[in-house]
Tab-separated table of C-alpha atoms in Angstrom:
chain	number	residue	atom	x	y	z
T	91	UNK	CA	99.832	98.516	105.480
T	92	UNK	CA	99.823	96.700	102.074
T	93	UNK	CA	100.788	98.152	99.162
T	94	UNK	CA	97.562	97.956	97.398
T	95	UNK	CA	95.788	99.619	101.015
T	96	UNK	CA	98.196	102.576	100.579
T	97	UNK	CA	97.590	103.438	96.652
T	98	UNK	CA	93.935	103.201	97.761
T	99	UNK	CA	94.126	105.503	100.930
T	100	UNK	CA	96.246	108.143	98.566
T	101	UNK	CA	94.224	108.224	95.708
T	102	UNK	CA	91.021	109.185	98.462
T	103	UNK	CA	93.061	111.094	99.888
T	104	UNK	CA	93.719	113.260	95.699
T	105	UNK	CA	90.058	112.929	95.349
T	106	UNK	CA	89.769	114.960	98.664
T	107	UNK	CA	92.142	117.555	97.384
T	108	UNK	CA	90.763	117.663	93.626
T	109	UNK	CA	93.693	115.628	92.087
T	110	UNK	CA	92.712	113.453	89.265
T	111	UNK	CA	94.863	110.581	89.194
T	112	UNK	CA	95.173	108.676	85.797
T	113	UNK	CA	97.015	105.417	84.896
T	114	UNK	CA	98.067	105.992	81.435
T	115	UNK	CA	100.454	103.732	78.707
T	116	UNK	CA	103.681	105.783	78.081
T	117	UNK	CA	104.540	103.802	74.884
T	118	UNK	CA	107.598	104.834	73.077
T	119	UNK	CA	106.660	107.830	71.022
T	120	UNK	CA	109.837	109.273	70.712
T	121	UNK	CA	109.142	112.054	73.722
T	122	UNK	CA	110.170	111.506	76.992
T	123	UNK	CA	107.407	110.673	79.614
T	124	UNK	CA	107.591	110.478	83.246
T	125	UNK	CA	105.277	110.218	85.863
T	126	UNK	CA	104.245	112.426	88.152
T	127	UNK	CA	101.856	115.652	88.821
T	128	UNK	CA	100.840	118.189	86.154
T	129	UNK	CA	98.393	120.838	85.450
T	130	UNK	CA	96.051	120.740	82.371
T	131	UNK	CA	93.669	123.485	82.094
T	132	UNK	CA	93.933	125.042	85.352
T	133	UNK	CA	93.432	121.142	86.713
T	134	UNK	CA	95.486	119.252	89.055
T	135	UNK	CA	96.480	115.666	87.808
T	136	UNK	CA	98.869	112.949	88.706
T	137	UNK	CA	99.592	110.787	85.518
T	138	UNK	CA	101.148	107.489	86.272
T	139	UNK	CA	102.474	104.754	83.718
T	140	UNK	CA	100.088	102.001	84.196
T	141	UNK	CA	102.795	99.227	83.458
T	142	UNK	CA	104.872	100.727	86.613
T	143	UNK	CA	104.910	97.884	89.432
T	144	UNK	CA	102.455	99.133	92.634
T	145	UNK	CA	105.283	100.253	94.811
T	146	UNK	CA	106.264	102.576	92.054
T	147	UNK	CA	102.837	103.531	91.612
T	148	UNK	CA	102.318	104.452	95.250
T	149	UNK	CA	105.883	106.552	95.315
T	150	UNK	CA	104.497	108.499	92.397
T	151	UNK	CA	101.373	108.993	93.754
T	152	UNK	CA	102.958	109.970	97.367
T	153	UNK	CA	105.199	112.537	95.452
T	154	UNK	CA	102.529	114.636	93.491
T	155	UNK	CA	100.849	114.749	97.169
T	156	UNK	CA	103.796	115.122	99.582
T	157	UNK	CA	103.983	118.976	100.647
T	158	UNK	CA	100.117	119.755	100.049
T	159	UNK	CA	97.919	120.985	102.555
T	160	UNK	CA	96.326	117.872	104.082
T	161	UNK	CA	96.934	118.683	108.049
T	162	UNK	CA	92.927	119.497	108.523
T	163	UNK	CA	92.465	116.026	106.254
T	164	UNK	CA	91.750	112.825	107.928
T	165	UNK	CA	94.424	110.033	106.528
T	166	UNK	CA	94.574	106.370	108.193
T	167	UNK	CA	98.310	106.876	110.152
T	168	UNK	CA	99.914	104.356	107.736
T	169	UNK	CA	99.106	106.676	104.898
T	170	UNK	CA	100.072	109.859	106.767
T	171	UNK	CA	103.534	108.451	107.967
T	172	UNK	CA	104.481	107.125	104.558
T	173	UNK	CA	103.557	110.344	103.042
T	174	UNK	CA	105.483	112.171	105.679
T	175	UNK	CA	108.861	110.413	103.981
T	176	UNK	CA	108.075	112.461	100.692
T	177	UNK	CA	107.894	115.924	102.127
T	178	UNK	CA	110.339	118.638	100.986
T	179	UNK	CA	112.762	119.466	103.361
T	180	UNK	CA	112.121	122.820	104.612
T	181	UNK	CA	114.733	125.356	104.933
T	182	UNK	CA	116.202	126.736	108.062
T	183	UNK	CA	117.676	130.213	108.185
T	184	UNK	CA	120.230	128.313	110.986
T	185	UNK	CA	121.199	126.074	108.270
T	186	UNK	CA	123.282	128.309	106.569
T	187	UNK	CA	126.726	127.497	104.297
T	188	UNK	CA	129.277	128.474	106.521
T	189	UNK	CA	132.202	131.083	105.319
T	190	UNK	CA	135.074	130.083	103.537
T	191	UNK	CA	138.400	130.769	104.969
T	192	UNK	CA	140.828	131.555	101.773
């Protein structure tokens, strides 16, 4: 899929979910800005520098949605498989550190 299919499919796919996604300019103002998801008055948003190049764009995108709720959502396989990449690893109980020997 191209990149500028999968930034499509992803931002239906935070309209779906209620996420407002915004391309802003993160000129130097002295504060650090990065992009990614945030919450503004009980709102879900993902903020992305619009001078980031697509790819980046879609990576940001596919982290604020990687980990939601979207099983019961319909999402072209493309979409679904890339965002599959971004998912937190889940813990396992079996994966635990294993005692030290002193």
């Amino acid at each position: 899929m191209k990149p500028e299919q999968l930034y499509r499919e992803l931002k239906e796919l935070a309209e779906k979910l209620d996420i407002r996604v915004l391309e802003q300019n993160f000129r130097p103002t002295g504060i650090h800005v990065k992009s990614g998801y945030c919450k503004v008055k009980d709102k879900d948003h993902c903020i992305i520098d619009k001078h980031l190049r697509l790819n980046q764009k879609v990576e940001v995108l596919a982290e604020c949605l990687a980990g939601l709720p979207i099983e019961s959502i319909y999402i072209v396989p493309a979409a679904r498989e890339y965002l599959d990449r971004f998912k937190p690893q889940e813990f396992n109980s079996d994966d635990t550190v294993p005692n030290r020997q002193d």
